[in-house]
Coordinates of C-alpha atoms (C1' of nucleotides) in Angstrom, one line a residue:
Chain A
X1 CA -106.5 59.9 -112.0
X2 CA -105.6 56.2 -110.7
X3 CA -103.8 55.5 -114.0
X4 CA -102.0 58.8 -113.6
X5 CA -100.7 57.8 -110.3
X6 CA -99.7 54.3 -111.6
X7 CA -98.1 56.2 -114.7
X8 CA -96.1 58.2 -112.6
X9 CA -95.1 55.3 -110.1
X10 CA -94.2 53.5 -113.2
X11 CA -92.0 56.4 -114.7
X12 CA -90.1 56.7 -111.4
X13 CA -89.5 52.7 -111.4
X14 CA -88.2 52.7 -114.9
X15 CA -85.9 55.4 -114.2
X16 CA -84.4 53.3 -111.3
X17 CA -81.4 52.1 -113.6
X18 CA -80.8 55.6 -114.8
X19 CA -81.0 56.8 -111.0
X20 CA -78.5 54.0 -110.0
X21 CA -76.3 54.7 -112.7
X22 CA -76.0 58.4 -111.4
X23 CA -75.1 57.5 -108.1
X24 CA -72.5 55.0 -109.3
X25 CA -70.4 58.1 -110.4
X26 CA -71.0 60.2 -107.3
X27 CA -73.1 61.3 -104.2
X28 CA -76.0 63.3 -105.4
X29 CA -78.8 64.3 -102.9
X30 CA -82.3 63.3 -103.6
X31 CA -83.4 67.0 -104.7
X32 CA -81.0 67.5 -107.1
X33 CA -81.4 64.1 -108.4
X34 CA -85.0 64.2 -108.6
X35 CA -85.0 67.7 -110.3
X36 CA -82.7 66.1 -112.9
X37 CA -84.4 62.9 -113.1
X38 CA -88.0 65.0 -113.8
X39 CA -86.9 66.3 -116.9
X40 CA -86.2 62.9 -118.9
X41 CA -88.7 61.8 -121.6
X42 CA -89.2 58.2 -122.6
X43 CA -88.8 57.0 -126.0
X44 CA -89.3 53.9 -127.4
X45 CA -87.9 52.6 -130.8
X46 CA -88.7 49.6 -133.0
X47 CA -86.0 47.6 -134.6
X48 CA -84.7 49.9 -137.5
X49 CA -86.2 53.2 -136.3
X50 CA -83.7 56.1 -135.9
X51 CA -83.2 58.6 -132.9
X52 CA -80.9 60.8 -135.1
X53 CA -80.2 61.1 -138.6
X54 CA -77.7 62.9 -140.6
X55 CA -78.5 66.8 -140.8
X56 CA -80.7 66.9 -137.9
X57 CA -79.7 69.0 -134.7
X58 CA -78.8 67.2 -131.7
X59 CA -80.7 68.6 -128.6
X60 CA -80.8 65.6 -126.3
X61 CA -78.5 63.8 -124.2
X62 CA -79.6 60.1 -124.2
X63 CA -79.7 56.9 -121.5
X64 CA -80.0 53.6 -122.9
X65 CA -82.1 51.7 -120.8
X66 CA -82.6 48.3 -122.7
X67 CA -82.1 47.5 -126.5
X68 CA -79.1 48.4 -128.6
X69 CA -78.4 51.3 -130.8
X70 CA -75.4 51.9 -133.1
X71 CA -73.8 55.1 -133.9
X72 CA -72.5 55.2 -137.8
X73 CA -72.2 57.6 -140.6
X74 CA -72.6 57.1 -144.4
X75 CA -69.5 57.7 -146.3
X76 CA -69.5 56.9 -150.2
X77 CA -72.9 54.9 -149.7
X78 CA -71.0 52.7 -146.9
X79 CA -72.4 52.5 -143.4
X80 CA -69.4 53.1 -141.0
X81 CA -70.0 52.1 -137.7
X82 CA -68.5 54.1 -134.8
X83 CA -70.1 52.4 -131.6
X84 CA -72.6 50.2 -130.4
X85 CA -74.7 51.2 -127.4
X86 CA -76.2 48.7 -125.2
X87 CA -77.9 48.4 -122.0
X88 CA -77.0 51.2 -119.0
X89 CA -74.9 53.9 -120.9
X90 CA -75.3 57.4 -121.9
X91 CA -74.8 58.5 -125.2
X92 CA -75.8 61.0 -127.8
X93 CA -74.0 62.3 -130.9
X94 CA -71.7 64.7 -128.7
X95 CA -69.9 66.9 -131.4
X96 CA -73.3 67.7 -132.8
X97 CA -74.8 68.2 -129.1
X98 CA -71.9 70.3 -128.1
X99 CA -71.6 72.6 -131.1
X100 CA -75.3 72.7 -132.1
X101 CA -74.2 72.1 -135.6
X102 CA -76.4 69.4 -137.7
X103 CA -75.0 66.1 -137.2
X104 CA -73.0 63.9 -139.7
X105 CA -74.3 60.6 -137.9
X106 CA -77.0 58.3 -137.3
X107 CA -78.4 56.6 -134.1
X108 CA -80.4 53.6 -134.9
X109 CA -82.1 50.9 -133.1
X110 CA -80.8 47.3 -134.0
X111 CA -83.6 45.8 -132.0
X112 CA -86.4 47.4 -129.9
X113 CA -84.8 49.6 -127.9
X114 CA -85.8 52.1 -124.9
X115 CA -84.0 55.2 -124.1
X116 CA -84.7 58.4 -121.9
X117 CA -83.8 61.5 -123.3
X118 CA -82.9 65.0 -121.5
X119 CA -83.0 68.3 -123.3
X120 CA -79.7 70.1 -123.3
X121 CA -81.1 73.4 -121.8
X122 CA -82.4 71.3 -118.9
X123 CA -78.8 69.7 -118.2
X124 CA -77.3 73.2 -118.2
X125 CA -79.9 74.2 -116.0
X126 CA -79.2 71.4 -113.8
X127 CA -75.6 71.9 -114.1
X128 CA -75.9 75.6 -112.9
X129 CA -77.9 74.5 -110.0
X130 CA -76.0 71.6 -108.5
X131 CA -72.6 71.3 -108.1
X132 CA -73.0 67.6 -107.5
X133 CA -74.5 67.2 -110.7
X134 CA -71.9 69.2 -112.6
X135 CA -69.6 66.5 -110.9
X136 CA -71.8 63.7 -112.4
X137 CA -71.5 65.2 -115.8
X138 CA -67.7 65.5 -115.6
X139 CA -67.1 62.0 -114.4
X140 CA -69.6 60.6 -116.7
X141 CA -67.7 62.4 -119.5
X142 CA -64.2 61.1 -118.0
X143 CA -65.6 57.6 -118.4
X144 CA -66.4 58.0 -121.6
X145 CA -63.2 59.8 -122.8
X146 CA -61.4 56.6 -121.0
X147 CA -63.7 54.0 -123.3
X148 CA -63.1 56.1 -126.1
X149 CA -59.3 55.8 -125.8
X150 CA -59.2 52.1 -125.4
X151 CA -61.0 52.0 -128.5
X152 CA -58.3 54.0 -130.4
X153 CA -55.7 51.7 -128.5
X154 CA -57.1 48.5 -129.8
X155 CA -57.7 49.9 -133.3
X156 CA -54.2 50.4 -134.1
X157 CA -52.3 48.1 -132.0
X158 CA -54.0 44.5 -132.7
X159 CA -54.4 42.7 -135.8
X160 CA -58.4 42.6 -136.9
X161 CA -58.3 38.9 -135.9
X162 CA -57.3 39.7 -132.3
X163 CA -59.7 42.7 -132.4
X164 CA -62.7 40.4 -133.4
X165 CA -61.6 37.7 -130.8
X166 CA -61.4 40.6 -128.1
X167 CA -64.7 41.9 -129.1
X168 CA -66.5 38.3 -128.7
X169 CA -65.1 38.0 -125.3
X170 CA -65.7 41.9 -124.0
X171 CA -69.0 42.1 -125.4
X172 CA -70.6 38.6 -125.5
X173 CA -73.9 38.3 -126.7
X174 CA -73.3 41.4 -129.0
X175 CA -72.8 39.3 -132.3
X176 CA -76.1 37.6 -131.6
X177 CA -78.1 40.8 -131.5
X178 CA -76.3 42.9 -134.2
X179 CA -75.7 41.6 -137.9
X180 CA -72.2 40.3 -138.6
X181 CA -71.6 43.1 -141.5
X182 CA -72.0 45.9 -138.6
X183 CA -69.7 44.0 -136.4
X184 CA -67.3 44.2 -139.4
X185 CA -67.7 47.7 -140.1
X186 CA -67.1 48.4 -136.7
X187 CA -63.9 46.5 -136.9
X188 CA -62.8 48.2 -139.9
X189 CA -63.1 45.3 -142.2
X190 CA -65.7 44.4 -145.1
X191 CA -68.2 41.3 -144.5
X192 CA -66.0 39.2 -146.7
X193 CA -63.1 39.9 -144.7
X194 CA -64.7 39.2 -141.4
X195 CA -66.0 35.9 -142.7
X196 CA -62.7 35.0 -143.7
X197 CA -61.5 35.7 -140.2
X198 CA -64.1 33.6 -139.0
X199 CA -63.4 30.6 -141.1
X200 CA -59.8 30.8 -140.1
X201 CA -60.7 30.6 -136.4
X202 CA -63.0 27.7 -136.8
X203 CA -60.2 25.6 -138.0
X204 CA -57.9 26.4 -135.4
Chain B
X1 CA -34.6 88.1 -102.3
X2 CA -34.8 89.9 -105.5
X3 CA -34.2 86.8 -107.4
X4 CA -37.0 85.5 -105.5
X5 CA -39.5 88.3 -106.6
X6 CA -38.3 87.7 -110.2
X7 CA -38.9 84.0 -110.2
X8 CA -42.6 84.5 -108.6
X9 CA -43.8 87.1 -111.1
X10 CA -41.8 84.9 -114.2
X11 CA -44.1 81.9 -112.8
X12 CA -47.2 83.8 -112.8
X13 CA -46.1 85.1 -116.5
X14 CA -45.3 81.6 -117.7
X15 CA -48.6 80.4 -116.6
X16 CA -50.6 83.0 -118.7
X17 CA -51.1 80.3 -121.5
X18 CA -52.5 78.0 -118.8
X19 CA -54.6 80.6 -117.4
X20 CA -55.9 81.8 -120.9
X21 CA -56.6 78.2 -121.6
X22 CA -58.8 77.7 -118.5
X23 CA -60.8 80.8 -119.2
X24 CA -61.4 79.7 -123.0
X25 CA -63.4 76.7 -121.5
X26 CA -65.7 78.9 -118.9
X27 CA -65.6 81.8 -116.6
X28 CA -63.6 81.2 -113.4
X29 CA -63.2 84.0 -110.9
X30 CA -59.9 85.3 -109.8
X31 CA -59.7 83.5 -106.5
X32 CA -60.6 80.3 -107.7
X33 CA -58.1 80.6 -110.4
X34 CA -55.3 81.6 -108.5
X35 CA -55.9 78.8 -106.1
X36 CA -55.9 76.4 -108.7
X37 CA -52.9 77.9 -110.3
X38 CA -50.9 78.0 -107.2
X39 CA -50.4 74.2 -107.4
X40 CA -48.7 74.0 -110.6
X41 CA -45.3 73.0 -110.6
X42 CA -43.1 73.5 -113.8
X43 CA -41.3 70.5 -115.4
X44 CA -38.6 71.0 -117.9
X45 CA -37.8 68.0 -120.2
X46 CA -35.0 67.3 -122.5
X47 CA -35.3 65.7 -125.7
X48 CA -35.7 62.2 -125.1
X49 CA -36.6 62.3 -121.4
X50 CA -39.7 60.6 -119.9
X51 CA -42.4 62.3 -117.9
X52 CA -44.0 58.6 -117.0
X53 CA -42.8 55.2 -117.9
X54 CA -44.9 51.9 -117.5
X55 CA -45.3 50.8 -114.0
X56 CA -45.2 54.2 -112.5
X57 CA -48.4 55.6 -110.6
X58 CA -49.8 58.7 -112.2
X59 CA -50.4 61.3 -109.7
X60 CA -50.3 64.1 -112.0
X61 CA -52.5 66.0 -114.7
X62 CA -50.4 68.0 -117.0
X63 CA -50.7 71.1 -119.2
X64 CA -48.4 71.3 -122.2
X65 CA -46.8 74.7 -122.5
X66 CA -44.3 74.1 -125.2
X67 CA -42.6 71.1 -126.9
X68 CA -43.8 67.9 -128.1
X69 CA -44.7 64.7 -125.9
X70 CA -46.0 61.4 -127.5
X71 CA -47.8 58.9 -125.6
X72 CA -47.0 55.3 -126.4
X73 CA -46.8 51.7 -125.1
X74 CA -44.4 49.1 -125.8
X75 CA -45.8 45.9 -127.1
X76 CA -43.9 42.8 -128.3
X77 CA -40.9 45.1 -128.2
X78 CA -42.8 47.7 -130.6
X79 CA -43.3 51.1 -129.9
X80 CA -47.0 51.7 -130.4
X81 CA -47.9 55.6 -130.5
X82 CA -51.3 56.6 -129.3
X83 CA -51.1 60.1 -129.4
X84 CA -48.9 63.5 -129.8
X85 CA -49.2 66.2 -127.7
X86 CA -48.3 69.5 -128.7
X87 CA -48.5 73.2 -127.6
X88 CA -51.5 74.3 -125.4
X89 CA -53.1 71.1 -124.4
X90 CA -54.1 69.2 -121.1
X91 CA -53.0 65.5 -121.0
X92 CA -52.0 62.5 -118.5
X93 CA -52.2 59.1 -118.9
X94 CA -55.9 59.1 -117.4
X95 CA -56.7 55.4 -117.0
X96 CA -53.8 55.2 -114.7
X97 CA -54.5 58.4 -113.3
X98 CA -57.9 57.8 -112.7
X99 CA -57.8 54.3 -111.5
X100 CA -54.7 54.7 -109.0
X101 CA -53.0 51.9 -111.1
X102 CA -49.5 51.6 -112.6
X103 CA -49.2 52.9 -115.9
X104 CA -48.8 50.8 -119.0
X105 CA -47.8 53.8 -121.1
X106 CA -44.8 56.0 -121.7
X107 CA -45.1 59.9 -121.9
X108 CA -41.7 61.2 -123.6
X109 CA -40.5 64.3 -125.1
X110 CA -39.7 64.2 -128.6
X111 CA -37.8 67.8 -128.0
X112 CA -37.3 70.3 -125.1
X113 CA -40.4 70.7 -123.5
X114 CA -42.1 72.4 -120.9
X115 CA -44.9 71.2 -119.0
X116 CA -46.7 72.4 -115.6
X117 CA -48.2 69.6 -113.2
X118 CA -50.6 69.6 -110.9
X119 CA -51.3 66.9 -108.4
X120 CA -54.6 64.7 -108.4
X121 CA -55.2 65.6 -104.7
X122 CA -55.0 69.1 -105.3
X123 CA -57.3 69.1 -108.4
X124 CA -59.9 67.0 -106.1
X125 CA -59.5 69.8 -103.4
X126 CA -60.1 72.3 -105.9
X127 CA -63.2 70.6 -107.7
X128 CA -64.5 70.2 -104.2
X129 CA -64.2 74.1 -103.4
X130 CA -65.3 75.5 -106.6
X131 CA -68.1 74.6 -108.8
X132 CA -66.6 76.9 -111.5
X133 CA -63.6 74.7 -111.5
X134 CA -65.5 71.5 -111.4
X135 CA -67.4 72.8 -114.6
X136 CA -63.6 73.7 -116.3
X137 CA -63.0 70.0 -115.2
X138 CA -66.2 68.6 -117.0
X139 CA -65.7 70.8 -120.3
X140 CA -62.1 70.2 -120.8
X141 CA -63.0 66.3 -120.4
X142 CA -65.6 66.7 -123.1
X143 CA -63.3 68.3 -125.4
X144 CA -60.7 65.5 -124.9
X145 CA -63.6 63.1 -125.7
X146 CA -64.5 64.6 -128.9
X147 CA -61.0 64.7 -130.0
X148 CA -60.5 61.1 -129.1
X149 CA -63.6 60.4 -131.1
X150 CA -62.7 61.9 -133.8
X151 CA -59.5 59.9 -133.9
X152 CA -61.5 56.8 -133.7
X153 CA -63.7 57.9 -136.7
X154 CA -60.6 58.5 -138.6
X155 CA -59.0 55.0 -137.5
X156 CA -61.5 53.3 -139.1
X157 CA -63.2 55.0 -142.0
X158 CA -60.2 56.2 -144.0
X159 CA -57.5 54.6 -146.0
X160 CA -53.6 54.7 -144.7
X161 CA -52.9 57.3 -147.7
X162 CA -56.1 59.5 -146.7
X163 CA -55.1 59.6 -143.0
X164 CA -51.4 60.5 -143.8
X165 CA -52.6 63.4 -145.9
X166 CA -55.2 64.3 -143.2
X167 CA -52.6 64.5 -140.6
X168 CA -50.1 66.4 -142.5
X169 CA -53.2 69.1 -143.2
X170 CA -54.3 69.1 -139.7
X171 CA -51.3 69.3 -137.7
X172 CA -48.6 71.0 -139.9
X173 CA -45.1 70.7 -138.7
X174 CA -45.8 67.8 -136.7
X175 CA -43.6 65.8 -139.4
X176 CA -40.8 68.2 -138.8
X177 CA -40.7 67.8 -135.2
X178 CA -41.2 64.1 -134.8
X179 CA -39.4 61.2 -136.6
X180 CA -41.2 59.6 -139.2
X181 CA -41.5 56.3 -137.7
X182 CA -43.3 57.6 -134.8
X183 CA -45.7 59.1 -137.2
X184 CA -46.3 55.7 -139.0
X185 CA -46.7 53.9 -135.6
X186 CA -49.5 56.8 -134.9
X187 CA -51.0 55.6 -138.2
X188 CA -50.8 52.1 -137.4
X189 CA -47.9 51.7 -140.1
X190 CA -44.6 50.4 -140.4
X191 CA -42.0 52.8 -141.2
X192 CA -41.3 51.0 -144.5
X193 CA -45.0 51.3 -145.3
X194 CA -45.6 55.0 -144.4
X195 CA -42.5 55.5 -146.6
X196 CA -44.2 53.6 -149.8
X197 CA -47.4 55.9 -149.3
X198 CA -45.0 58.9 -149.3
X199 CA -43.4 57.7 -152.6
X200 CA -46.7 57.1 -154.1
X201 CA -47.8 60.7 -153.2
X202 CA -44.6 62.2 -154.8
X203 CA -45.3 60.8 -157.8
X204 CA -48.9 61.9 -158.1
Chain C
dA1 C1' -96.5 28.6 -146.1
dG2 C1' -94.3 31.0 -150.3
dG3 C1' -92.0 34.6 -152.2
dT4 C1' -89.0 38.7 -151.2
dT5 C1' -85.5 40.9 -148.9
dT6 C1' -81.7 40.4 -146.0
dT7 C1' -77.5 38.4 -144.3
dA8 C1' -73.4 35.1 -144.9
dT9 C1' -70.3 32.3 -147.1
dT10 C1' -67.0 31.0 -150.9
dA11 C1' -64.3 31.6 -154.9
dA12 C1' -60.8 34.2 -157.7
dA13 C1' -58.4 38.1 -159.2
dC14 C1' -56.3 41.6 -156.9
dC15 C1' -53.7 45.2 -154.1
dA16 C1' -52.0 47.6 -150.0
dG17 C1' -49.3 46.9 -146.4
dT18 C1' -45.7 43.8 -144.1
dT19 C1' -41.3 41.6 -143.3
dT20 C1' -36.5 41.0 -143.8
dA21 C1' -32.4 42.8 -145.4
dA22 C1' -29.5 46.0 -147.5
dT23 C1' -28.4 50.9 -148.6
dG24 C1' -27.7 55.4 -148.0
dA25 C1' -28.1 60.1 -145.7
dG26 C1' -27.9 62.9 -141.6
dT27 C1' -26.8 63.3 -136.6
dT28 C1' -24.0 62.6 -132.7
dT29 C1' -20.2 62.1 -130.1
dC30 C1' -15.3 62.1 -128.6
Chain D
dG1 C1' -13.0 64.8 -138.9
dA2 C1' -13.8 59.6 -138.4
dA3 C1' -16.6 56.3 -136.2
dA4 C1' -21.1 55.1 -134.5
dC5 C1' -25.7 55.8 -134.3
dT6 C1' -30.3 57.0 -135.8
dC7 C1' -33.6 57.5 -139.4
dA8 C1' -35.6 57.0 -144.3
dT9 C1' -35.7 54.6 -148.4
dT10 C1' -35.8 50.7 -151.6
dA11 C1' -36.2 45.9 -153.2
dA12 C1' -37.9 41.4 -153.0
dA13 C1' -41.3 38.1 -151.0
dC14 C1' -45.0 37.4 -148.9
dT15 C1' -49.7 37.9 -146.5
dG16 C1' -54.0 39.4 -145.0
dG17 C1' -57.1 42.0 -146.4
dT18 C1' -60.4 43.7 -150.9
dT19 C1' -63.4 43.7 -154.9
dT20 C1' -66.6 41.5 -157.4
dA21 C1' -69.9 38.3 -158.3
dA22 C1' -72.4 33.8 -157.5
dT23 C1' -74.5 31.2 -154.2
dA24 C1' -76.5 29.6 -149.7
dA25 C1' -79.2 30.2 -145.9
dA26 C1' -82.2 33.2 -142.5
dA27 C1' -85.5 36.1 -141.4
dC28 C1' -89.4 38.8 -142.8
dC29 C1' -93.8 39.7 -144.6
dT30 C1' -99.1 38.9 -146.0

DNA sequence: AGGTTTTATTAAACCAGTTTAATGAGTTTC
DNA sequence: GAAACTCATTAAACTGGTTTAATAAAACCT
């Protein structure tokens, strides 16, 4: 009983980041917000563990509370990294989540990571019940789209060297917590290629 | 008077594609849908005309009814194409639209083109008034995000040759209506590079 | 701590695309 | 219908990455 209370309050506590994140998009009243939050379950991943693997059906939308997860696929035996999710972002394998089809991707922790998960059916129920939550859904999707677009922009309008430098500036610390060959893949390079670029930059 | 009536009915007529497009996302009742549609104004562009130029504030969300528009930026005097919009899609310069900041991009017609435009303030009013429209907004944004993501995926996980072939398959006809150097830019190549790839493919 | 595994660097040969510049084909324009 | 543009191709020299393989350095066991 006592520990249950502790547990409950600690759950609310740990959902504080998520709560703030939601409210940063739009006003949501206490009631629908608590309703929404009540559906989340906490998932703790150890370094190297997977949240989603290719072939699985994706039934949840995730919030990354702490840690780091990379989104990748295997192609001809090679790892192709599409994105790194670090603190305080929403993510899932959206194509699979939306279509209900098996995923072609992996979501795996590069370090010990805590995420919160909400079932698709619960998000839909919540969106049905609350216009405010639906708006939150729209705005968070809009933000995701803009981020993804700026990725497209960088991908085909800068040199690899510029993109690497940019990544260092824009996400300092990422290189510290993620192995370099994953960064290389994210930039569309081989580890060897990235190493050469780094060497070039050292000299300059 | 007579022509006014004609004009009105022709407006409804020409908005039929747009109406169907909206309904393909989610159910929307007649009333909010007509309210939404009532805000649109038709814009006709001749080949080579611009809808948006860098420096302008972006106040509208667009629907492309017919024709083709390319979304690009100028960088060191070079045209960098980010996207081609062809029939039956929603588009705008979203980063500028959302932030209210001046655009860093251009939206220009590669051929005679008809778009319908709705003001940002009118979309916001509509979303406030109708949960159904808000949902349409969310789902259309979600679709845009997924499309953009598949673009990211292709951009850094295929060779240029594969990406060109893919583009031919996926958007047949695009090469016919758009000059090749814009396709090259879209693929992150120079016109010379694309020409070489085409030559290589001819032989094979 | 010592042995295994994982990750990063280097070297050398190679290749796909760039740059620059010239040519040629197709369109516009008056 | 000739002149002026625009666009696509070709060639040649170059460059920034790849591939493969070997080595070195860190991290991870037990």
